Tab-separated table of C-alpha atoms and ligand atoms in Angstrom:
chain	number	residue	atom	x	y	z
A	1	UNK	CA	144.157	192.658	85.745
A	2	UNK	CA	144.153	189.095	87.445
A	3	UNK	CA	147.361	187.383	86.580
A	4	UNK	CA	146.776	183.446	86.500
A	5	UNK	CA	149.439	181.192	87.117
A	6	UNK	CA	151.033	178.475	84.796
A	7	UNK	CA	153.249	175.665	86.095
A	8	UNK	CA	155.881	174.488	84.107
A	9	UNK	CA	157.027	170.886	85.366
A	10	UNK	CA	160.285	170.128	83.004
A	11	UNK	CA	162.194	167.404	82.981
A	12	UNK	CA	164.746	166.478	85.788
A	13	UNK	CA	168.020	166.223	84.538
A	14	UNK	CA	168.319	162.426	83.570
A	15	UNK	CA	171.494	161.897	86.350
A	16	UNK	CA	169.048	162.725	89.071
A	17	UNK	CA	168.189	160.398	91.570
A	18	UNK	CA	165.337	160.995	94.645
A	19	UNK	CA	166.875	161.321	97.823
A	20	UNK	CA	165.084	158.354	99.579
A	21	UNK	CA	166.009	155.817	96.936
A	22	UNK	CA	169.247	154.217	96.022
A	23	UNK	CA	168.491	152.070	93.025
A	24	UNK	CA	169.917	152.903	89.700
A	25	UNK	CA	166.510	154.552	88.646
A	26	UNK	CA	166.342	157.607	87.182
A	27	UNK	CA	164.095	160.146	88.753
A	28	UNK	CA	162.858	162.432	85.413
A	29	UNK	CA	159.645	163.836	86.360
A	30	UNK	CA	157.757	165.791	88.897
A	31	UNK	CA	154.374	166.042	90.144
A	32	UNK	CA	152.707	168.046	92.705
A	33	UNK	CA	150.631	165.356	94.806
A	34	UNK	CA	148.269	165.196	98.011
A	35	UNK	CA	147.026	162.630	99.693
A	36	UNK	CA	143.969	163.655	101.308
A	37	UNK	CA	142.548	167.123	100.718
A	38	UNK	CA	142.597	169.995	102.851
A	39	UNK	CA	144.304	173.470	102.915
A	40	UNK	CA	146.644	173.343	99.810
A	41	UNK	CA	149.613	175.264	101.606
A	42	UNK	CA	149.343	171.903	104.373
A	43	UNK	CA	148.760	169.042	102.474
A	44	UNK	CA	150.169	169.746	98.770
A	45	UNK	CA	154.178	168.000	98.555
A	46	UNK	CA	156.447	167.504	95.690
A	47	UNK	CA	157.084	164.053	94.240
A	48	UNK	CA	159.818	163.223	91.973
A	49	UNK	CA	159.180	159.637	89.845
A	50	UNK	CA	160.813	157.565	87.220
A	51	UNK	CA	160.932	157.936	83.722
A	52	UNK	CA	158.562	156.934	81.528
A	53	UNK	CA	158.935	153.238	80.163
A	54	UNK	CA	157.434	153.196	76.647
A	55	UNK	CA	153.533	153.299	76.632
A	56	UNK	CA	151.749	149.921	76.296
A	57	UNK	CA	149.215	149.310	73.215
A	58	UNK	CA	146.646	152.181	72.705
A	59	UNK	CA	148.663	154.683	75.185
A	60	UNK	CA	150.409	157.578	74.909
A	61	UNK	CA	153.443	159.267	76.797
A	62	UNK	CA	152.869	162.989	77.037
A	63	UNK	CA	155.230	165.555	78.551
A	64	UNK	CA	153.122	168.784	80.092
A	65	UNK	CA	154.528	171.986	79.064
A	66	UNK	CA	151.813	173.911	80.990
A	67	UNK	CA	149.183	173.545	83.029
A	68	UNK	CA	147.470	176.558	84.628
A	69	UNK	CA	146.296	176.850	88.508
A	70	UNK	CA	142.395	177.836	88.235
A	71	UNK	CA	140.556	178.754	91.211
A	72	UNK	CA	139.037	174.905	90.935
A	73	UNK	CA	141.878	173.590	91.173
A	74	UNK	CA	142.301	174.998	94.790
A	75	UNK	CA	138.669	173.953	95.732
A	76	UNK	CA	139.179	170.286	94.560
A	77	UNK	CA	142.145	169.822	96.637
A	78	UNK	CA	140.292	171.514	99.473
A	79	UNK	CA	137.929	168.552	98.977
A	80	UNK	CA	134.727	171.348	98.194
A	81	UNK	CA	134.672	170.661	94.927
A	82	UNK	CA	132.196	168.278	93.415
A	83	UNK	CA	134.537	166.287	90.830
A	84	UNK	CA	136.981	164.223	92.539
A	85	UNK	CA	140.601	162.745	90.928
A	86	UNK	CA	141.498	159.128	91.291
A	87	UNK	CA	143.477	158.204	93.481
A	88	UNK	CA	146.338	156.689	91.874
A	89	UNK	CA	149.419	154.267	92.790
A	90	UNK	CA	151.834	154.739	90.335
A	91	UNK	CA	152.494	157.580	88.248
A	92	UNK	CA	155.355	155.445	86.185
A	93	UNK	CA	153.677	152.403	84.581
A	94	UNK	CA	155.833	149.543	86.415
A	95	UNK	CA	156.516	151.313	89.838
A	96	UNK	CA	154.288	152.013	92.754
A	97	UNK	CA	154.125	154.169	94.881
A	98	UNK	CA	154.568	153.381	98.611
A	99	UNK	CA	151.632	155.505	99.162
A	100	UNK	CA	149.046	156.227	96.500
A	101	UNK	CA	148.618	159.827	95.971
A	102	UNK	CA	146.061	162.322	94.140
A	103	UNK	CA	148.204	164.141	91.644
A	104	UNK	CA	146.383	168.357	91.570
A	105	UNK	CA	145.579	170.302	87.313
A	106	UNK	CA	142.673	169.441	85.619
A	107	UNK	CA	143.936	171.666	82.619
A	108	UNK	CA	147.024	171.710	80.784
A	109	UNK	CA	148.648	171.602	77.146
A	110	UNK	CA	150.457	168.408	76.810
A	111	UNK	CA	153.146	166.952	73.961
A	112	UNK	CA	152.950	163.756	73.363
A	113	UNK	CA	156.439	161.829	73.941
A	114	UNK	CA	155.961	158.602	72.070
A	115	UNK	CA	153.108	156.713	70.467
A	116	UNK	CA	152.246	153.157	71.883
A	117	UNK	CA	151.357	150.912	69.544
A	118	UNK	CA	147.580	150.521	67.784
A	119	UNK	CA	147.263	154.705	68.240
A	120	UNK	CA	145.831	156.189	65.367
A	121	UNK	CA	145.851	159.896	64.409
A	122	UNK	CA	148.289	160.605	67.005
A	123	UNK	CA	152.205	161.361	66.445
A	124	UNK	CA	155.018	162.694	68.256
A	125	UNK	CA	155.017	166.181	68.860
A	126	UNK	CA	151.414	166.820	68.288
A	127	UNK	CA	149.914	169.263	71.039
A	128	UNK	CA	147.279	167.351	72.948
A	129	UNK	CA	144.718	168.777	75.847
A	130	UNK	CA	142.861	166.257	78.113
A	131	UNK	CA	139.881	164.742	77.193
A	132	UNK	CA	139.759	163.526	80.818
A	133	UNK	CA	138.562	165.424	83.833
A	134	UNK	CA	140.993	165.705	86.978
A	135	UNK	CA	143.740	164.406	84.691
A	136	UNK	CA	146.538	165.330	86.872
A	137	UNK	CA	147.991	167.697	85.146
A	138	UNK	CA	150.639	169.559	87.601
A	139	UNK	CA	153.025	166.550	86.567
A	140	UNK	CA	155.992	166.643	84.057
A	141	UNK	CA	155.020	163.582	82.093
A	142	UNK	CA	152.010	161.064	82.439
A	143	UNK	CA	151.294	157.910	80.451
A	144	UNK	CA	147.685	158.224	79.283
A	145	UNK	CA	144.954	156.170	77.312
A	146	UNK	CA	145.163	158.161	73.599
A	147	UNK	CA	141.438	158.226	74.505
A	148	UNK	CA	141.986	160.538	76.968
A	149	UNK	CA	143.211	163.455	75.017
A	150	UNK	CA	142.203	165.472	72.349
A	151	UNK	CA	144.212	167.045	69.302
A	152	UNK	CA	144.374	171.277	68.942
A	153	UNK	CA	144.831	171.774	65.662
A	154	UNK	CA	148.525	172.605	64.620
A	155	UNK	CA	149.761	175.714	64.640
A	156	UNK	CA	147.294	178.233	65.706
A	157	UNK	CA	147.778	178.641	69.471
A	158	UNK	CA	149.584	180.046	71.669
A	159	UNK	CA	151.407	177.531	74.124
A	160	UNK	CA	149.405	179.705	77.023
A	161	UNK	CA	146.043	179.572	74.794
A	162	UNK	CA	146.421	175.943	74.373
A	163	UNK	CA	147.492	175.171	77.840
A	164	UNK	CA	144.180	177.484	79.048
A	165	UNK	CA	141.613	176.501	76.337
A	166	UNK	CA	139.319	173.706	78.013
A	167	UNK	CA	138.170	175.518	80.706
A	168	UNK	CA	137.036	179.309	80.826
A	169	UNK	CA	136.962	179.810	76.800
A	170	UNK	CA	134.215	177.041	76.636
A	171	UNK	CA	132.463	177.841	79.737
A	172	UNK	CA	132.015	181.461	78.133
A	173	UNK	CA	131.569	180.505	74.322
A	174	UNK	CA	129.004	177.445	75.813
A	175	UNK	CA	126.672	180.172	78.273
A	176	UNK	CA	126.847	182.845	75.570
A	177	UNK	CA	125.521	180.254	72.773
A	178	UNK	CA	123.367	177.086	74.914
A	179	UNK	CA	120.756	179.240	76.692
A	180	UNK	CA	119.332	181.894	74.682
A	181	UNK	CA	119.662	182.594	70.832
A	182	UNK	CA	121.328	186.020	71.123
A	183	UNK	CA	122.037	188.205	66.926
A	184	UNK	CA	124.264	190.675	66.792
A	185	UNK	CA	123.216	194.250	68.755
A	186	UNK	CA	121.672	192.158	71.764
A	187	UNK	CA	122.529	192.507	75.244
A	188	UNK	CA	124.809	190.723	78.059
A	189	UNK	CA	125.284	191.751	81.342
A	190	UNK	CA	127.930	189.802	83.819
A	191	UNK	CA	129.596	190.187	86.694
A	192	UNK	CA	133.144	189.271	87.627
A	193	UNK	CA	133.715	190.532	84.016
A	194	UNK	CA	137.672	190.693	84.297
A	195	UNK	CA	137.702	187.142	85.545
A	196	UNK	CA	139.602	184.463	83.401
A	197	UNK	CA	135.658	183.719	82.144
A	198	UNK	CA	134.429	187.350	81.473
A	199	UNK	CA	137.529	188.280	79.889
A	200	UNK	CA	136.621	185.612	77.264
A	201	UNK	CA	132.928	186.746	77.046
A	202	UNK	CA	133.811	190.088	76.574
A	203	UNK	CA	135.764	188.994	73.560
A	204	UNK	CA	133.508	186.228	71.947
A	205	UNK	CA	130.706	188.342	72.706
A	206	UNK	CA	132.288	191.030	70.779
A	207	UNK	CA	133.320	188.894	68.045
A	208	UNK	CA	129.573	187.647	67.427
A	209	UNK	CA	128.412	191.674	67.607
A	210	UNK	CA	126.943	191.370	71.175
A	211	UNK	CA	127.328	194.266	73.520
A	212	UNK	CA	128.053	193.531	76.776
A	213	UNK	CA	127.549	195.399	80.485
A	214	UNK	CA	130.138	194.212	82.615
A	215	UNK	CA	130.606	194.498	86.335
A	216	UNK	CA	133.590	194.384	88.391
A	217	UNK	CA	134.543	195.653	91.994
A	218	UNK	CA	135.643	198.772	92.369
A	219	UNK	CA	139.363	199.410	92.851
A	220	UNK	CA	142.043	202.426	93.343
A	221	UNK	CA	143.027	202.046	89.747
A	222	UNK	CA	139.398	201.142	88.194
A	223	UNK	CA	139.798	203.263	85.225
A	224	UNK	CA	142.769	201.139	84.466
A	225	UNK	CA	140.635	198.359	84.562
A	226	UNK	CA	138.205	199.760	82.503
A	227	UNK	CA	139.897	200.403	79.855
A	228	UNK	CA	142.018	196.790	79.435
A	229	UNK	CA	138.046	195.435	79.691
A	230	UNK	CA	137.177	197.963	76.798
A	231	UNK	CA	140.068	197.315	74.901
A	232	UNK	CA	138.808	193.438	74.590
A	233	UNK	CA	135.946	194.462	73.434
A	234	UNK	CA	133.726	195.683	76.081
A	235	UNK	CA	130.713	197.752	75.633
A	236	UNK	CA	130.362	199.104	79.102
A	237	UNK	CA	132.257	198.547	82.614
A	238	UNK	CA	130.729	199.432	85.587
A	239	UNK	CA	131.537	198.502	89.049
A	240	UNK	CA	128.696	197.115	91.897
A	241	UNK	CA	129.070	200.712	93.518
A	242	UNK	CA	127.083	202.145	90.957
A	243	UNK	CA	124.013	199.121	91.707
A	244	UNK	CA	123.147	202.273	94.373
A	245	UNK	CA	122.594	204.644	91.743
A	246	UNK	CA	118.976	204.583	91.151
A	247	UNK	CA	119.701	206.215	87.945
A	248	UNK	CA	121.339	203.448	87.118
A	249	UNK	CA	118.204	201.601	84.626
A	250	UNK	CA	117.598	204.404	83.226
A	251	UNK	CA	121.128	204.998	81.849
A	252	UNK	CA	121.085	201.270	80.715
A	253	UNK	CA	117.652	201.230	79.098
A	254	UNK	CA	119.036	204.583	76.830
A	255	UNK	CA	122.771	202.372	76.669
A	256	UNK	CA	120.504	199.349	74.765
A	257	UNK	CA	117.821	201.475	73.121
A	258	UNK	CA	114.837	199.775	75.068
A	259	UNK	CA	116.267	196.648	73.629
A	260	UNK	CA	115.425	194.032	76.379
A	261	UNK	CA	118.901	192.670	78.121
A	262	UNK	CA	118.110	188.030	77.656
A	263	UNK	CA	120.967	186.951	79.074
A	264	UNK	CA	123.221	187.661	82.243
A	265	UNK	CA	125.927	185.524	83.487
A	266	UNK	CA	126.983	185.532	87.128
A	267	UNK	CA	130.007	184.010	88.795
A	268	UNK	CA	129.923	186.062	91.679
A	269	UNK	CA	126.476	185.740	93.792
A	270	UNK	CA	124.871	187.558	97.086
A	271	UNK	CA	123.163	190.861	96.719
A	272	UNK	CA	125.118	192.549	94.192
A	273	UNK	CA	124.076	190.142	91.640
A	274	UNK	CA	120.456	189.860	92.888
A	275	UNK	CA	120.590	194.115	92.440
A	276	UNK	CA	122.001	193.591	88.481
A	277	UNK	CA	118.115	191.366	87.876
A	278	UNK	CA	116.706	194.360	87.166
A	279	UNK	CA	118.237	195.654	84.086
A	280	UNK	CA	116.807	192.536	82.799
A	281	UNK	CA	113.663	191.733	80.177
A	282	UNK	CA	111.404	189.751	80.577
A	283	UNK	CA	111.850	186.126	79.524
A	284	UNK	CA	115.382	186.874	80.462
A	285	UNK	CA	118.217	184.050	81.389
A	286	UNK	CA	120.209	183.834	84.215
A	287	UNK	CA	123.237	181.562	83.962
A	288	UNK	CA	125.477	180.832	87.182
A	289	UNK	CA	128.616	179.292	86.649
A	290	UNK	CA	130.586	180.337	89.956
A	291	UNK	CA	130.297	181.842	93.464
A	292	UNK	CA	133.070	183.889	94.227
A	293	UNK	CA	131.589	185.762	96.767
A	294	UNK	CA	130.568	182.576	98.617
A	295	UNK	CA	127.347	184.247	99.449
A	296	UNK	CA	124.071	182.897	98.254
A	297	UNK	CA	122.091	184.393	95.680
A	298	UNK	CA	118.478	185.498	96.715
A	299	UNK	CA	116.490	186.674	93.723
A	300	UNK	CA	113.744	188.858	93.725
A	301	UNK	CA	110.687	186.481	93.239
A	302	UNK	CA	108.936	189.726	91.438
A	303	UNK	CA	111.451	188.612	89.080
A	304	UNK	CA	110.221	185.165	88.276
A	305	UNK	CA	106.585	186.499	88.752
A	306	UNK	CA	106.441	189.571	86.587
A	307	UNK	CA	109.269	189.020	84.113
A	308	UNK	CA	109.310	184.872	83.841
A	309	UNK	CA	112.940	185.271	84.649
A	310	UNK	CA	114.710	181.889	83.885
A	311	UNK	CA	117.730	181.074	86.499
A	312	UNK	CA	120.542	177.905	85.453
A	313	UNK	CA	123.481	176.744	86.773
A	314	UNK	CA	126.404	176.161	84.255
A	315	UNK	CA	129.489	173.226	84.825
A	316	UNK	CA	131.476	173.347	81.629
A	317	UNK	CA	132.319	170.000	82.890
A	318	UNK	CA	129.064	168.381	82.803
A	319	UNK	CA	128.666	169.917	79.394
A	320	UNK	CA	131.731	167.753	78.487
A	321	UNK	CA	130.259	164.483	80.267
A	322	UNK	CA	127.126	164.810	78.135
A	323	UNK	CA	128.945	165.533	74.928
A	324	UNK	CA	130.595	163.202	72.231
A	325	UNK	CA	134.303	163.668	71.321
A	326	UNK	CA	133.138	165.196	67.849
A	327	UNK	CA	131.243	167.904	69.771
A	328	UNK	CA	134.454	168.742	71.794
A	329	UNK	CA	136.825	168.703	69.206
A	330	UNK	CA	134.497	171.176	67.294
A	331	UNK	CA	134.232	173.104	70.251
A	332	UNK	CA	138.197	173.507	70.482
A	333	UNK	CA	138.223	174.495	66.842
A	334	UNK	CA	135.857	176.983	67.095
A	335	UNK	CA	137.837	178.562	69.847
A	336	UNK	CA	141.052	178.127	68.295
A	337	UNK	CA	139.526	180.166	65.576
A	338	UNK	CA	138.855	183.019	67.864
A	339	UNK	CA	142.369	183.583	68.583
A	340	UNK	CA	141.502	184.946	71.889
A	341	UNK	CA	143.948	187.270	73.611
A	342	UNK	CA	146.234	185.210	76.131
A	343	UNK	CA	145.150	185.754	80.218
A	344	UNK	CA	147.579	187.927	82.053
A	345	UNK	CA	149.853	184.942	83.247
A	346	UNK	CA	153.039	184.047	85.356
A	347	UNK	CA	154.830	181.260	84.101
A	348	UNK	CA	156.179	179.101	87.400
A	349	UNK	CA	159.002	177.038	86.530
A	350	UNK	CA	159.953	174.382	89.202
A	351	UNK	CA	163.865	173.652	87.983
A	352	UNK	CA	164.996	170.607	87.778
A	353	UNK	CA	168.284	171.698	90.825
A	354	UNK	CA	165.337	171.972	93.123
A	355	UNK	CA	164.717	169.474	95.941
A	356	UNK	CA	161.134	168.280	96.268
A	357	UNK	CA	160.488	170.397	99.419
A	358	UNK	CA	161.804	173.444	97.361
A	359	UNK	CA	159.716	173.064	94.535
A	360	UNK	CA	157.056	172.562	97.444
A	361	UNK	CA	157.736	176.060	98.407
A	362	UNK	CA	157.405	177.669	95.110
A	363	UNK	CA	154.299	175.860	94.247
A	364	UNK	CA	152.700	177.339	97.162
A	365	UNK	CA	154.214	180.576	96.831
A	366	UNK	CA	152.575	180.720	93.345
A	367	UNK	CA	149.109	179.274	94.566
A	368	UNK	CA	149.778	182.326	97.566
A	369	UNK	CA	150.455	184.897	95.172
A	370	UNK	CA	147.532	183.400	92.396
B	401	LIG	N1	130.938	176.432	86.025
B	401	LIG	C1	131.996	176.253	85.247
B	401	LIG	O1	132.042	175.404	84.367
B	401	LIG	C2	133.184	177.140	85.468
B	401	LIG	C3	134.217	177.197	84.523
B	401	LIG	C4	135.266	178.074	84.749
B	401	LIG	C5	135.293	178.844	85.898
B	401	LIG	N2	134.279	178.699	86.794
B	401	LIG	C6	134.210	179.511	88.017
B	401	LIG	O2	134.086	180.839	87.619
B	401	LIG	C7	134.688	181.664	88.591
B	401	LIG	C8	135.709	182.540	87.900
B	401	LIG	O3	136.766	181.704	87.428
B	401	LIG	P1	138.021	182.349	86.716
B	401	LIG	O4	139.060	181.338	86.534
B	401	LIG	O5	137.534	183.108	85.544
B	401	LIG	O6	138.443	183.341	87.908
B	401	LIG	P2	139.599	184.369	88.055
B	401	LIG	O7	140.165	184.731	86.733
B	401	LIG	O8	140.493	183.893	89.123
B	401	LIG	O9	138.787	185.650	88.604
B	401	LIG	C9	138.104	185.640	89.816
B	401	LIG	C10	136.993	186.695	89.753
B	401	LIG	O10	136.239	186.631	90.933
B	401	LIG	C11	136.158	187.947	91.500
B	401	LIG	N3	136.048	187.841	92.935
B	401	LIG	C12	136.866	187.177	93.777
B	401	LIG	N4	136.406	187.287	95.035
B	401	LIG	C13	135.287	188.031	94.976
B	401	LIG	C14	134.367	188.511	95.950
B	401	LIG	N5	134.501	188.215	97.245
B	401	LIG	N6	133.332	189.256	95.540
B	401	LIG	C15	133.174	189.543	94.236
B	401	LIG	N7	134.009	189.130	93.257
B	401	LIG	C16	135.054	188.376	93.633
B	401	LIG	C17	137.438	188.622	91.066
B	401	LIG	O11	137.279	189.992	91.182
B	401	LIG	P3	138.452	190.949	91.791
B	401	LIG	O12	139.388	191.231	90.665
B	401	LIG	O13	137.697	192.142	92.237
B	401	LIG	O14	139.107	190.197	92.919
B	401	LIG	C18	137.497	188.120	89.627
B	401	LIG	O15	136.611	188.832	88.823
B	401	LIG	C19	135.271	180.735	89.653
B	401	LIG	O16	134.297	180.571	90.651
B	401	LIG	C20	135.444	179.444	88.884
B	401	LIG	O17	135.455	178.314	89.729
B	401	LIG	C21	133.233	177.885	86.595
């Protein structure tokens, strides 16, 4: 199974000072920064910054403990990715940069540090995620806007379920709920179904009493595979080999009892995916949320024609932008709730002994390895 990597930022230890500077500053945190985008191994560098002062009015200091590296994360820094970070020119309230720098994570579990004052609901120690896209979140401590996080509610999650709960959990618990009402005994198919995503379909879909058909590439150890998939909960696991059995809808139509499949999701694309449309019903929904393949997707207009086949696209972060605070605090509830199993993960610790070009090295040996 696909292993995703965590960075862990700590603290430097509070005698360290960065090589280039001489003042009496200490040098506490970390981030890993870029200043313009391009092949992550090139342009990604290690920047170590001052401690945090305490946060002005309305602010909060948060330390991250975790923040994962998600195959976005790669394409934003790449500059193919449609949400952008902010360039920004201090990452220590009170000392700038010489060079501003984009600072890479969009996800991560945070602590907050120390309250600033006028923050309500908010207290030291609390576990925070950010309400903020492109937060910079591959950074040991940040002074944010209390605005720009969000609470998990104590005591439920794991510190890697926390740190990986805004982005594949709602992208899967959103598609499986926003485009088609679905009771328990109906049908999903997907693709890319041990990806961080389909590994949390399988599991909220099987938690609702959906049954899911979930395809995956084949592999030298697929029945391996299959089985961690089944053991989450899915139905069936197939890989896109078996698209050329033309045996294939029959088996499925006897799998769901005639029962039409209304929902598929697809992260994958190209021909394989285009091949999976016709296990479908009619007045079926297709939801894309990813391209993995990088190929395009060519449907079968028959499809749209004869079965009124409905085709979306899905950005978990638009669904934040057009969604009030309430509605995402609910949402992380209601996925705390699920207690989903954690991702396969590597936790990357970049020690505080380490230079800034060797915790370079072992950031991109993670991204490498991720
Ligand atoms: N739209 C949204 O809001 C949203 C939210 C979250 C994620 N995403 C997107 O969803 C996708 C999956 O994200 P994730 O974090 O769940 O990914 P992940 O855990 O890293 O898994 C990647 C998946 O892609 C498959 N894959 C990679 N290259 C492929 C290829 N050439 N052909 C077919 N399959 C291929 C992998 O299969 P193998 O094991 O066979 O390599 C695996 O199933 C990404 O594109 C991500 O950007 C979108």
């Amino acid at each position: 199974m696909l292993r995703r990597s965590l960075l862990r930022l700590p603290p430097l230890p509070s005698n360290a000072r960065a090589k280039f500077c001489t003042s009496s500053t200490k040098f506490a945190n970390r981030a890993i920064v870029y200043t313009e985008t391009g092949n992550p191994a090139t342009v990604l560098t290690a920047l170590t910054y001052p401690s945090l002062p305490p946060p002005p009015p309305n602010s909060l200091n948060i330390r991250i403990r975790l923040a994962p590296i998600n195959p976005a994360d790669i394409n934003v820094i790449e500059g193919v990715y449609p949400a952008k970070p902010a360039l920004t020119g201090s990452l220590s309230p009170g000392q700038e940069l010489t060079k501003p720098v984009y600072v890479g994570g969009n996800e991560a579990l945070a602590e907050i540090l120390q309250v600033g004052s006028g923050v309500e609901g908010l207290k030291k120690g609390d576990w925070v995620i950010m309400a903020k896209q492109q937060a910079g979140t591959w950074s040991s401590a940040r002074t944010v806007d209390a605005s720009d996080v969000i609470k998990l509610p104590a005591d439920t999650l794991s510190e890697v379920n926390a740190a990986t709960i805004t982005v594949n959990p709602p992208t899967a618990y959103n598609m499986l709920r926003d485009f088609v009402e679905l009771g328990e005994g109906d049908w999903v198919l997907q693709n890319g179904a041990n990806s961080a995503v389909g590994q949390a379909v399988i599991q909220i879909a099987a938690s609702r009493g959906l049954k899911t058909i979930n395809f995956v590439r084949n592999r030298p150890d697929i029945d391996a595979l299959k089985k961690q998939l089944s053991d989450l909960g899915a139905t069936h696991v197939l890989t896109y080999d078996d698209l050329s059995d033309k045996a294939l809808s029959r088996t499925v139509k006897q799998w769901t009892e005639d029962r039409p499949i209304r929902l598929m999701l697809n992260c994958v694309g190209g021909k394989p995916t285009a091949q999976m449309t016709r296990f479908l019903g009619t007045d079926a929904h297709l939801v894309s949320y990813g391209a993995m393949s990088k190929q395009p997707l060519a449907l079968p207009t028959s499809a749209f024609i004869f079965k009124n086949l409905v085709a979306h696209g899905f950005w978990q972060s638009r669904w934040y932008d057009t969604h009030s605070r309430a509605e995402r605090e609910a949402l992380m509830h209601a996925l705390a709730a699920l207690k989903l199993k954690e991702p396969e993960h590597e936790i990357v610790t970049v020690l505080g002994w380490m230079s800034d070009v060797e915790a370079k090295e072992k950031n991109q040996k993670t991204r490498d390895s991720a």
